[in-house]
C-alpha cells in the first residue's frame, strides 16, 4: 500500500515537472483582410483567388460582388464575401481548400451577370497553396467571367503526410529487421562465420518456429477453471491507439481537415477516437466485473467502487474545464459537461446495469442455445439498452423545441434545413442543445462547437451534452458485449467470428440510418449529437479494429502492440496530461510559414513525447488508474 502510494507520488511529480516545461502560449490567428486593399498573407488550408477586372477598364462604373461558401456548409446559401469597387483592377482573397468552394460573381443594380458567373461555372476544389485568377470582363452590358485559372504549381499539401507515413513504415521495418536479426542470432552466426567457425551454419536450435506458436485449443471446461485473469494485450493496445490518436488530433493533427472534428455531419479520424474509448471501457468492464464477482465482492461494495470512480472521473473533468491556457475561467461561464464527465455518466449507468445482471460463471454451456449465450444470458440488460435507444429516438424526434420544431438535427447558423421553413439559425443541435441550455445554462456549456466556423452558428452547443449520454451508453454496452464474447467463448475463432459479425451488423445499421449519405439520411452520422448512426458506425469500426488487434497481438503474436501498448496502460494519465500541458513543442509555433510541413512534425513530436513518457512509466512499473 505504502509502496504503491510512493510510486504514485513519484509519477505525479514527473508529470508536473514535465508539464512545467511545456508551453501554454496560444497560436496566432492569421485572418485574411476583406477590404480588398491589401493582398492577404498566405495561410494554411487556403489558396489565393484573384479577380482580375482590368478588362473593365473602360466601364469603371461597375461594382462587383463576390459570393462564396464552402460546400461543407450543407444547405447554406452563398455569402457575400467581398465587394470590388469600380476603381480596382484586381482583388485577391483567400479561399478554403479543405472542401470544394462555391463561388459566384454578381454585378450591381445596373449590370447583370452572364450565366458563366454563376456558381455552376465558378465552383471548384482549390488546391492548397495555389494562386488562382478569374478574369472578368463586360460584354453587351453583362459581366462575363472566365473559369478559375491556376497560375502556379503548388506542392501537394499531403506530402508531409506521405513522408511521415513513409518514415513510420520504414522505421518499423528497420526495427523488425533488427529484432529478427537479434532473435535468429544472425549477428552471432555472422561473427562465427567471420571467425571461420566450422559450426557457423549448423545451429541446431530452430528459432523460426518459436514465436509463431498458436494457442493450444482450450476446452470450455479449462477456461471455467481458469481464473478470469487473462490479460489481453490487445485491450491495452486498442486503448493506446485511441489515446494516441486523440492526443495527436487534439494537438492539431498537422492542421489537416481529416484530423479535425467534422464541422457538423460526417466522420473524420478525429471523430473516431473518443467513441472507441467509450467502447473499450465497456470491454474492460466485463473483465473487472467478472473478477469482482468471482472474488465474492458484495454488490454494495462493487456499486460503491463504480460510484467512486465515476465521481473521480467527473471531478477530473471539471478540473480540466477549469483551465483555459493561462486564463483563469470565470465561475459564471464554467463549463460543466466534458469528455471525462461523459465517461463518468456512461460508466455509472452501464457499470451499474451490468453489476445487476452480470454472472460470476458461464452458465448454459450445454444448452441448445449455447452459441448465443453471450446474448441470451443478458436479456434484461439488452432490453434496458434498447429502451435507452428508444428514449433517445423519442426525445430527438418528438420533443417540440420552441422556435425550432420537432426533430431538427442541423447546426443552425447559415444552414437552412429544407424541411423547416422557419428560421433555424438559432436552433443549433436541436433538442440536444436545448436540453443542455435549459439544464446547465447557456454559459455553462461548450461555447465553440465545430459548426461555428463554417456554419457561422452563434448558439453554443455541447458535443458532450446530456442527451448524447444515452447513445454513448449504448456504445459502451456494445464494447461490453465484446467483453462478454471474450469471457464466454474461449476459442479465438469463435470470438473473432462474433466480432466481425457485430462489425458488419452495426455497419449495416449505420448505413441504413444515414441512408449512405453524409447529410441527407434520417439520422446523419454526427459527433456533435452522438447520433444513433454515429454510435453504430464507430462501434462497427471498433469491432473491426479490435478483431485486428486481437488476432495480430494475442492470437498470432506477430505484433507486440507496441508502441500503443504502453500508452494504453496509463491512458488516464496521458489524457489528463495532454489536456493540461497542451503542446510540449508549442514554443515553435512562431515558425513561419504556417504550413503542414511545420505543424505535422511538431504535432507528431508532441504526441511522441507522451508515448515516451508512457514507455518510461511502463518500464518503471508505474501504472495509474482510477
Ligand atoms: C459612370 O457614371 C457616371 C455617373 O455616375 C456617368 O455619368 C457615366 O456616364 C458612367 N460611365 C460609364 C462608362 O457608364
Ligand atoms: C441597388 O438596389 C438596392 C435595393 O434595391 C439598393 O439598396 C442599393 O442602394 C442599390 N445600389 C446602387 C448602387 O444603386
Ligand atoms: C499569383 O500569380 C500571379 C502570376 O504569376 C502573380 O502576378 C501574383 O502576384 C500572384 N499572386 C499572389 C497573391 O501571389
Ligand atoms: C460568358 O458568357 C457570355 C454569354 O453568356 C459569353 O459571351 C462570354 O464569352 C463568356 N465568357 C467567357 C470567359 O467564357
XYZ file of C-alpha atoms and ligand atoms in Angstrom:
682
model
C 0.000 0.000 0.000
C 2.716 2.422 1.089
C 4.887 1.400 -1.801
C 2.113 1.923 -4.257
C 1.456 5.364 -2.836
C 5.085 6.310 -3.146
C 5.175 5.182 -6.764
C 2.083 7.220 -7.463
C 3.537 10.319 -5.860
C 6.712 9.949 -7.853
C 4.722 9.583 -11.041
C 2.772 12.753 -10.362
C 5.973 14.670 -9.674
C 7.464 13.575 -13.004
C 4.204 14.523 -14.556
C 4.126 18.020 -13.042
C 7.748 18.796 -13.926
C 7.008 17.724 -17.422
C 4.009 19.996 -17.575
C 6.045 22.867 -16.257
C 8.469 22.509 -19.141
C 5.750 22.638 -21.725
C 4.398 25.863 -23.007
C 0.947 27.306 -22.691
C 1.064 30.166 -25.186
C -1.661 30.366 -27.778
C -1.057 30.176 -31.511
C -1.526 33.302 -33.568
C -4.611 33.623 -35.698
C -3.952 34.910 -39.141
C -7.076 36.023 -40.936
C -7.167 37.481 -44.427
C -8.453 41.036 -44.569
C -11.620 41.574 -46.572
C -11.329 45.180 -47.647
C -9.557 44.267 -50.874
C -6.920 46.928 -50.189
C -4.094 44.515 -49.362
C -3.143 41.125 -50.661
C -3.795 38.784 -47.717
C -0.968 36.762 -46.182
C -0.618 33.152 -47.214
C -2.328 30.857 -44.709
C -2.669 27.173 -44.108
C -5.504 25.328 -45.859
C -6.100 28.195 -48.280
C -5.346 29.297 -51.815
C -5.228 32.790 -53.361
C -8.055 33.693 -55.654
C -7.538 36.883 -57.624
C -10.364 38.574 -59.515
C -8.816 40.361 -62.459
C -11.012 43.237 -63.614
C -8.615 45.086 -65.869
C -10.825 44.295 -68.833
C -13.485 46.503 -67.236
C -11.137 49.461 -67.632
C -13.479 51.447 -69.845
C -16.539 50.668 -67.828
C -15.285 51.555 -64.425
C -18.693 52.246 -63.016
C -19.418 48.579 -62.376
C -19.301 47.389 -58.774
C -18.839 43.637 -58.399
C -19.941 41.433 -55.530
C -18.175 38.130 -54.929
C -20.145 35.459 -53.091
C -18.577 32.322 -51.707
C -19.468 29.417 -49.454
C -17.801 26.125 -48.673
C -19.687 23.063 -49.891
C -19.105 21.648 -46.415
C -21.803 24.077 -45.329
C -24.781 21.931 -46.190
C -27.909 23.830 -47.367
C -26.144 27.161 -46.900
C -26.611 29.986 -49.356
C -23.699 31.791 -50.942
C -22.494 34.573 -48.681
C -21.315 37.984 -49.918
C -17.570 37.861 -49.302
C -16.114 40.950 -50.903
C -17.181 43.966 -52.948
C -14.898 45.088 -55.732
C -15.183 48.838 -56.165
C -15.193 50.325 -59.693
C -11.691 51.746 -59.429
C -9.925 48.430 -58.793
C -8.056 46.393 -61.372
C -7.832 43.300 -59.254
C -8.686 41.940 -55.877
C -7.263 38.911 -54.048
C -8.986 36.830 -51.411
C -8.132 33.606 -49.594
C -10.324 30.612 -50.309
C -10.692 27.463 -48.245
C -9.021 24.432 -49.819
C -10.327 21.810 -47.425
C -13.593 21.395 -49.286
C -14.959 22.395 -52.646
C -15.885 26.079 -52.749
C -18.920 27.593 -54.391
C -18.141 30.958 -55.972
C -20.390 33.349 -57.849
C -19.943 36.899 -59.045
C -22.716 39.431 -59.402
C -22.869 42.946 -60.785
C -24.583 45.984 -59.318
C -28.172 47.073 -59.869
C -27.498 48.142 -63.455
C -25.276 45.368 -64.701
C -26.402 41.783 -64.832
C -24.028 38.831 -64.738
C -23.831 36.272 -67.529
C -24.513 32.653 -66.698
C -20.783 31.907 -66.613
C -20.531 33.981 -63.429
C -22.843 31.630 -61.568
C -21.778 29.047 -59.018
C -22.258 26.272 -61.553
C -19.371 27.621 -63.606
C -17.041 29.022 -60.982
C -17.228 26.439 -58.185
C -14.183 24.297 -57.827
C -11.955 22.479 -55.358
C -8.976 24.795 -54.989
C -5.541 23.293 -54.360
C -3.777 24.393 -51.201
C -1.066 26.962 -51.901
C -2.499 27.604 -55.360
C -2.695 31.023 -56.938
C -5.862 31.261 -58.998
C -7.276 34.019 -61.169
C -10.719 34.660 -62.525
C -10.823 37.110 -65.415
C -13.864 39.355 -65.517
C -14.995 41.488 -68.434
C -18.097 43.330 -69.604
C -19.814 42.143 -72.776
C -23.063 43.708 -74.034
C -23.578 45.326 -70.636
C -23.291 41.909 -68.992
C -20.495 40.788 -66.714
C -18.770 37.754 -68.141
C -16.464 35.517 -66.140
C -13.762 33.076 -67.110
C -13.157 29.844 -65.230
C -10.634 29.946 -62.362
C -7.134 29.528 -63.808
C -4.262 28.118 -61.781
C -1.124 30.261 -62.200
C 1.421 28.265 -60.256
C 2.147 24.660 -59.439
C 1.525 24.259 -55.730
C 3.043 21.260 -53.968
C 0.669 18.518 -52.956
C -0.258 19.514 -49.403
C -0.340 15.850 -48.392
C 3.400 15.390 -48.981
C 4.298 15.837 -45.281
C 1.776 13.126 -44.534
C 3.312 10.746 -47.052
C 6.762 11.477 -45.661
C 5.571 10.865 -42.113
C 3.845 7.626 -43.083
C 6.859 6.509 -45.103
C 9.220 7.211 -42.207
C 6.942 5.395 -39.816
C 6.728 2.320 -42.020
C 10.459 2.485 -42.743
C 11.402 2.719 -39.074
C 9.019 -0.078 -38.158
C 10.512 -2.345 -40.810
C 14.012 -1.484 -39.656
C 13.022 -2.276 -36.097
C 11.504 -5.601 -37.145
C 14.611 -6.441 -39.130
C 16.889 -5.667 -36.188
C 14.691 -7.708 -33.900
C 14.680 -10.570 -36.358
C 18.468 -10.455 -36.626
C 18.719 -10.439 -32.873
C 16.266 -13.292 -32.453
C 17.724 -15.558 -35.080
C 21.199 -14.859 -33.864
C 22.181 -13.771 -37.329
C 24.762 -11.495 -35.789
C 26.337 -14.291 -33.869
C 26.321 -16.521 -36.887
C 27.896 -13.778 -38.905
C 30.530 -13.346 -36.265
C 31.128 -17.069 -36.209
C 31.310 -17.111 -39.948
C 33.821 -14.295 -40.000
C 35.870 -16.116 -37.387
C 35.772 -19.177 -39.645
C 33.966 -21.251 -37.091
C 33.081 -24.511 -38.769
C 29.810 -24.771 -36.839
C 28.515 -21.448 -38.102
C 25.631 -22.835 -40.127
C 24.807 -25.844 -38.113
C 22.947 -24.210 -35.271
C 20.701 -26.984 -34.055
C 18.047 -24.772 -32.472
C 15.134 -23.971 -34.693
C 14.241 -20.406 -33.715
C 11.954 -19.702 -36.580
C 9.000 -21.662 -35.230
C 9.158 -20.449 -31.676
C 7.235 -17.236 -31.879
C 4.576 -18.353 -34.258
C 3.087 -20.907 -31.911
C -0.684 -20.719 -31.927
C -2.548 -21.025 -28.662
C -3.497 -24.531 -27.848
C -7.153 -25.246 -28.214
C -8.622 -24.930 -24.770
C -11.804 -26.697 -23.931
C -14.548 -24.711 -22.298
C -14.053 -26.527 -19.005
C -10.434 -25.446 -18.972
C -11.487 -21.891 -19.252
C -14.006 -22.082 -16.478
C -11.371 -23.472 -14.212
C -9.002 -20.749 -15.260
C -9.433 -17.551 -13.244
C -10.729 -14.559 -15.200
C -7.299 -13.017 -15.193
C -6.317 -13.398 -18.801
C -4.770 -10.013 -19.513
C -5.340 -9.283 -23.139
C -2.635 -7.089 -24.582
C -4.941 -6.154 -27.428
C -7.207 -4.390 -24.950
C -4.392 -2.082 -23.900
C -3.176 -1.690 -27.452
C -6.658 -0.677 -28.586
C -6.901 1.833 -25.760
C -3.428 3.062 -26.641
C -4.344 3.565 -30.288
C -7.323 5.644 -29.177
C -5.414 7.810 -26.717
C -2.514 8.408 -29.107
C -4.739 9.430 -31.985
C -6.715 11.553 -29.527
C -3.603 13.387 -28.366
C -2.433 13.848 -31.924
C -5.720 15.306 -33.148
C -6.208 17.445 -30.051
C -2.776 18.924 -30.661
C -3.872 19.929 -34.139
C -3.301 16.878 -36.319
C -0.949 18.817 -38.587
C -3.931 21.033 -39.422
C -5.375 18.551 -41.890
C -9.160 18.662 -42.016
C -9.488 14.886 -41.652
C -7.565 15.043 -38.373
C -10.018 17.623 -37.054
C -13.573 17.074 -35.942
C -16.327 17.211 -38.523
C -17.923 20.615 -38.876
C -21.318 19.048 -38.327
C -22.386 15.831 -40.014
C -19.800 13.346 -41.223
C -16.978 11.334 -39.792
C -13.269 12.143 -39.645
C -10.387 10.312 -37.978
C -10.706 12.711 -35.062
C -14.345 11.730 -34.518
C -13.493 8.056 -34.075
C -11.276 8.051 -31.036
C -13.485 9.237 -28.205
C -16.193 6.688 -29.090
C -13.541 3.969 -29.259
C -12.533 4.881 -25.765
C -16.092 4.544 -24.537
C -16.336 1.200 -26.324
C -13.158 -0.239 -24.834
C -14.226 0.963 -21.396
C -17.161 -1.426 -21.782
C -14.903 -4.298 -22.819
C -12.661 -3.847 -19.805
C -15.746 -3.574 -17.615
C -16.753 -7.148 -18.492
C -13.444 -8.415 -17.111
C -13.365 -6.337 -13.954
C -16.966 -7.202 -13.103
C -16.394 -10.922 -13.602
C -13.318 -10.944 -11.383
C -15.032 -8.910 -8.672
C -17.989 -11.276 -8.672
C -15.694 -14.288 -8.527
C -13.875 -12.753 -5.599
C -17.274 -12.642 -3.924
C -17.185 -8.876 -3.577
C -20.606 -7.754 -2.393
C -22.735 -5.788 -4.852
C -22.933 -2.927 -2.410
C -19.178 -2.685 -2.455
C -18.995 -3.003 -6.218
C -21.511 -0.224 -6.603
C -19.586 1.948 -4.196
C -16.477 1.433 -6.342
C -18.379 2.275 -9.517
C -19.811 5.371 -7.903
C -16.438 6.488 -6.566
C -14.774 6.009 -9.938
C -17.486 7.988 -11.695
C -17.139 10.816 -9.189
C -13.370 10.926 -9.649
C -13.740 10.993 -13.424
C -16.299 13.771 -13.143
C -14.088 15.781 -10.816
C -11.075 15.380 -13.103
C -13.242 16.567 -15.970
C -14.186 19.693 -14.032
C -10.510 20.217 -13.266
C -9.725 20.178 -16.981
C -12.542 22.635 -17.657
C -11.110 24.988 -15.061
C -8.001 25.682 -17.102
C -8.083 27.540 -20.351
C -4.465 28.055 -21.235
C -3.215 30.552 -18.695
C -6.505 32.380 -18.421
C -8.494 31.530 -15.335
C -12.045 30.502 -16.106
C -14.788 32.697 -14.714
C -17.227 30.988 -12.383
C -20.111 32.467 -14.352
C -19.098 30.640 -17.514
C -17.702 27.448 -16.063
C -18.375 24.581 -18.474
C -19.886 21.597 -16.685
C -20.104 18.850 -19.337
C -16.958 17.456 -20.926
C -15.241 14.333 -22.152
C -14.435 12.880 -18.724
C -17.864 13.874 -17.447
C -19.330 11.892 -20.317
C -17.138 8.943 -19.329
C -18.345 9.303 -15.756
C -22.035 9.307 -16.660
C -21.701 6.467 -19.136
C -19.663 4.371 -16.744
C -22.064 4.935 -13.880
C -25.064 3.820 -15.921
C -23.522 0.908 -17.832
C -21.459 -0.478 -14.964
C -24.363 -0.329 -12.511
C -26.600 -2.059 -15.014
C -24.029 -4.735 -15.686
C -23.437 -5.197 -11.979
C -27.084 -6.097 -11.536
C -27.151 -8.696 -14.307
C -23.588 -9.992 -14.508
C -22.929 -13.606 -13.572
C -19.782 -14.898 -11.933
C -19.818 -18.057 -14.035
C -20.584 -19.120 -17.530
C -23.874 -20.985 -17.331
C -25.820 -22.583 -20.144
C -22.721 -24.053 -21.716
C -24.635 -27.139 -22.705
C -27.968 -25.603 -23.607
C -29.014 -25.827 -27.222
C -28.709 -22.060 -27.479
C -25.128 -22.179 -26.210
C -23.884 -20.426 -29.337
C -25.898 -17.362 -28.359
C -25.425 -17.412 -24.634
C -23.397 -14.178 -24.704
C -26.723 -12.606 -25.685
C -29.349 -14.762 -24.006
C -27.673 -14.660 -20.607
C -28.132 -10.891 -20.536
C -31.640 -10.483 -21.890
C -32.691 -7.848 -19.358
C -29.581 -5.813 -19.911
C -30.354 -5.809 -23.605
C -33.913 -4.792 -23.022
C -32.873 -1.822 -20.891
C -30.373 -0.694 -23.512
C -32.987 -0.932 -26.228
C -35.238 1.193 -24.030
C -32.446 3.789 -23.738
C -32.177 3.799 -27.508
C -35.918 4.282 -27.874
C -35.830 7.126 -25.348
C -33.124 8.822 -27.416
C -35.199 8.443 -30.579
C -38.380 9.673 -28.956
C -36.735 12.688 -27.339
C -34.828 13.553 -30.517
C -37.763 13.329 -32.849
C -40.842 14.192 -30.837
C -39.908 16.993 -28.468
C -41.085 20.307 -29.827
C -38.284 22.807 -29.300
C -39.641 26.376 -29.172
C -38.900 28.079 -32.470
C -37.263 25.027 -33.995
C -39.968 22.395 -34.189
C -39.509 18.683 -33.830
C -36.561 16.596 -34.944
C -34.197 19.347 -36.037
C -30.708 17.837 -36.226
C -28.907 20.641 -38.050
C -26.219 23.089 -36.954
C -28.312 26.250 -37.217
C -26.420 29.327 -38.359
C -26.334 29.541 -42.139
C -27.865 26.116 -42.604
C -31.480 26.193 -43.544
C -32.834 22.726 -43.424
C -35.226 22.113 -46.309
C -37.963 20.596 -44.150
C -38.023 23.545 -41.779
C -39.419 26.699 -43.216
C -38.879 28.758 -40.093
C -35.571 30.440 -39.445
C -33.384 27.812 -37.813
C -30.255 29.899 -37.297
C -30.731 29.742 -33.512
C -31.534 26.029 -33.478
C -28.015 24.583 -33.381
C -28.177 20.984 -32.238
C -31.961 20.911 -31.942
C -33.347 19.307 -28.830
C -29.961 18.019 -27.569
C -28.639 21.535 -27.281
C -31.946 22.839 -25.961
C -31.883 20.373 -23.058
C -28.305 21.347 -22.159
C -29.048 25.051 -22.343
C -32.056 24.632 -20.061
C -30.332 22.227 -17.681
C -26.840 23.724 -17.349
C -27.462 27.240 -18.639
C -26.224 28.791 -21.879
C -22.938 29.914 -20.323
C -22.080 26.622 -18.752
C -21.831 24.536 -21.904
C -19.243 24.417 -24.668
C -19.044 27.772 -26.432
C -17.047 26.816 -29.516
C -18.825 23.984 -31.321
C -17.091 22.912 -34.515
C -20.008 24.204 -36.602
C -19.133 27.753 -35.569
C -16.574 28.179 -38.307
C -18.259 27.015 -41.495
C -21.906 27.420 -40.499
C -21.272 30.613 -38.541
C -23.686 29.467 -35.878
C -23.869 31.688 -32.824
C -25.647 29.415 -30.347
C -23.418 27.397 -28.018
C -23.669 23.640 -28.320
C -22.011 20.978 -26.198
C -20.900 17.830 -28.026
C -20.736 16.075 -24.645
C -24.216 17.056 -23.569
C -26.854 15.147 -21.627
C -28.885 13.548 -24.389
C -25.824 12.040 -26.068
C -25.055 10.181 -22.845
C -27.863 7.778 -23.749
C -26.258 6.825 -27.046
C -22.778 6.659 -25.546
C -24.185 4.190 -23.001
C -25.275 2.089 -25.944
C -21.767 2.229 -27.398
C -20.210 1.304 -24.072
C -22.682 -1.547 -23.902
C -21.565 -2.747 -27.340
C -17.988 -2.729 -26.059
C -19.220 -4.670 -23.050
C -20.676 -7.172 -25.498
C -17.181 -7.693 -26.923
C -16.001 -8.337 -23.377
C -18.803 -10.847 -22.814
C -17.819 -12.631 -26.011
C -14.240 -12.867 -24.756
C -15.383 -14.195 -21.402
C -17.889 -16.664 -22.829
C -16.066 -18.270 -25.734
C -12.515 -19.458 -25.191
C -11.863 -20.399 -28.787
C -10.286 -17.492 -30.653
C -12.108 -18.275 -33.871
C -15.477 -18.176 -32.140
C -14.533 -14.797 -30.699
C -13.242 -13.245 -33.906
C -16.176 -14.604 -35.852
C -18.551 -12.821 -33.493
C -16.550 -9.579 -33.526
C -16.691 -9.491 -37.298
C -20.383 -10.334 -37.311
C -21.076 -7.467 -34.914
C -18.958 -5.148 -37.008
C -20.909 -5.985 -40.136
C -24.265 -5.757 -38.371
C -23.530 -2.336 -36.851
C -22.124 -1.118 -40.166
C -25.307 -2.118 -41.962
C -27.486 -0.400 -39.333
C -25.334 2.741 -39.545
C -25.556 2.886 -43.326
C -29.293 2.282 -43.089
C -29.830 5.090 -40.577
C -27.791 7.641 -42.503
C -29.028 6.214 -45.807
C -25.457 6.065 -47.042
C -25.352 9.841 -47.185
C -23.448 12.396 -45.208
C -26.263 14.891 -44.823
C -29.445 13.550 -46.324
C -30.271 10.484 -44.228
C -32.900 10.182 -41.474
C -30.195 10.212 -38.801
C -26.911 11.531 -40.203
C -23.644 10.426 -38.629
C -22.882 13.237 -36.222
C -20.277 13.517 -33.499
C -21.739 16.729 -32.120
C -25.009 14.989 -31.324
C -23.684 11.464 -30.782
C -26.448 10.385 -33.113
C -27.528 6.769 -33.203
C -25.902 6.247 -36.602
C -22.661 7.742 -35.251
C -22.637 5.242 -32.411
C -23.392 2.340 -34.762
C -20.721 3.441 -37.190
C -17.955 3.980 -34.635
C -18.994 0.742 -32.928
C -18.643 -1.054 -36.260
C -15.090 0.271 -36.703
C -14.278 -0.572 -33.081
C -15.248 -4.241 -33.537
C -13.140 -4.491 -36.688
C -10.131 -2.745 -35.174
C -10.353 -4.801 -32.028
C -10.624 -8.024 -34.032
C -7.480 -6.951 -35.887
C -5.600 -6.145 -32.677
C -6.754 -9.343 -31.033
C -5.722 -11.567 -33.924
C -2.332 -9.944 -34.507
C -1.380 -9.366 -30.876
C -2.972 -12.089 -28.785
C -3.625 -14.905 -31.223
C -0.769 -14.950 -33.719
C 1.504 -12.717 -31.644
C 3.001 -11.210 -34.782
C 2.706 -7.742 -33.283
C 3.511 -6.867 -29.694
C 1.095 -3.954 -29.700
C 3.999 -1.502 -29.419
C 4.098 1.432 -29.313
C 0.412 1.677 -28.475
C 0.523 -0.894 -25.749
C 2.330 1.409 -23.291
C 0.056 4.459 -23.579
C -2.917 2.111 -23.206
C -1.691 1.056 -19.768
C -1.683 4.626 -18.487
C -4.421 6.158 -20.566
C -5.954 8.404 -17.920
C -2.578 9.960 -17.055
C -1.920 10.690 -20.699
C -5.372 12.104 -21.172
C -5.100 14.429 -18.199
C -1.537 15.305 -19.090
C -2.153 16.289 -22.650
C -5.223 18.298 -21.708
C -3.291 20.239 -19.102
C 0.038 20.759 -20.704
C -1.070 21.482 -24.227
C 1.609 21.111 -26.825
C 5.051 20.493 -25.377
C 6.551 21.825 -28.603
C 4.211 24.737 -28.933
C 7.067 27.173 -28.486
C 7.880 26.523 -32.108
C 4.562 27.926 -33.173
C 6.062 31.208 -34.178
C 7.857 29.483 -37.039
C 6.811 30.702 -40.471
C 5.324 29.714 -42.758
C 2.349 28.223 -41.020
C 2.094 25.066 -43.047
C 1.576 21.348 -42.795
C 5.334 20.880 -43.208
C 5.799 22.664 -39.911
C 2.717 21.554 -37.999
C 2.745 17.870 -38.753
C 6.238 17.153 -37.374
C 5.546 19.320 -34.327
C 2.288 17.525 -33.586
C 3.944 14.146 -34.120
C 6.760 15.118 -31.756
C 4.242 16.348 -29.196
C 2.488 13.016 -29.386
C 5.745 11.062 -29.274
C 6.633 12.788 -26.009
C 3.602 11.181 -24.391
C 4.417 7.791 -25.887
C 7.917 8.018 -24.408
C 6.534 9.105 -21.078
C 4.196 6.120 -21.048
C 7.062 3.821 -22.030
C 9.098 5.225 -19.170
C 6.246 4.638 -16.763
C 5.817 1.116 -18.106
C 9.491 0.347 -17.553
C 9.297 1.772 -14.038
C 6.180 -0.275 -13.378
C 4.122 2.808 -12.708
C 0.501 2.280 -13.584
C -2.033 4.814 -12.535
C -5.672 4.028 -12.844
C -8.707 5.308 -11.072
C -20.313 56.396 -64.903
O -21.235 57.047 -64.045
C -21.397 58.415 -64.291
C -22.366 58.986 -63.287
O -22.367 58.241 -62.125
C -21.932 58.606 -65.708
O -22.010 59.974 -65.993
C -21.005 57.945 -66.683
O -21.534 58.018 -67.996
C -20.778 56.495 -66.339
N -19.788 55.951 -67.217
C -19.970 54.819 -67.921
C -18.843 54.391 -68.781
O -21.019 54.188 -67.875
C -29.268 48.564 -55.509
O -30.560 48.244 -55.049
C -30.672 48.117 -53.669
C -32.070 47.664 -53.353
O -32.926 47.794 -54.394
C -30.331 49.443 -53.008
O -30.409 49.303 -51.591
C -28.916 49.807 -53.385
O -28.603 51.083 -52.858
C -28.782 49.864 -54.881
N -27.398 50.106 -55.223
C -26.993 51.002 -56.099
C -25.532 51.111 -56.350
O -27.767 51.697 -56.670
C -0.342 34.993 -58.414
O 0.340 34.748 -59.616
C 0.418 35.867 -60.457
C 1.058 35.438 -61.743
O 2.058 34.512 -61.545
C 1.211 36.971 -59.770
O 1.251 38.109 -60.590
C 0.538 37.325 -58.479
O 1.278 38.244 -57.755
C 0.340 36.081 -57.628
N -0.488 36.455 -56.513
C -0.166 36.194 -55.292
C -1.117 36.664 -54.262
O 0.856 35.593 -55.007
C -19.598 34.186 -70.701
O -20.871 34.070 -71.328
C -21.165 35.060 -72.309
C -22.546 34.838 -72.822
O -23.406 34.381 -71.831
C -20.140 34.946 -73.424
O -20.382 35.972 -74.355
C -18.741 35.088 -72.842
O -17.796 34.901 -73.862
C -18.495 34.078 -71.760
N -17.223 34.389 -71.153
C -16.242 33.501 -71.065
C -14.975 33.983 -70.456
O -16.375 32.352 -71.451
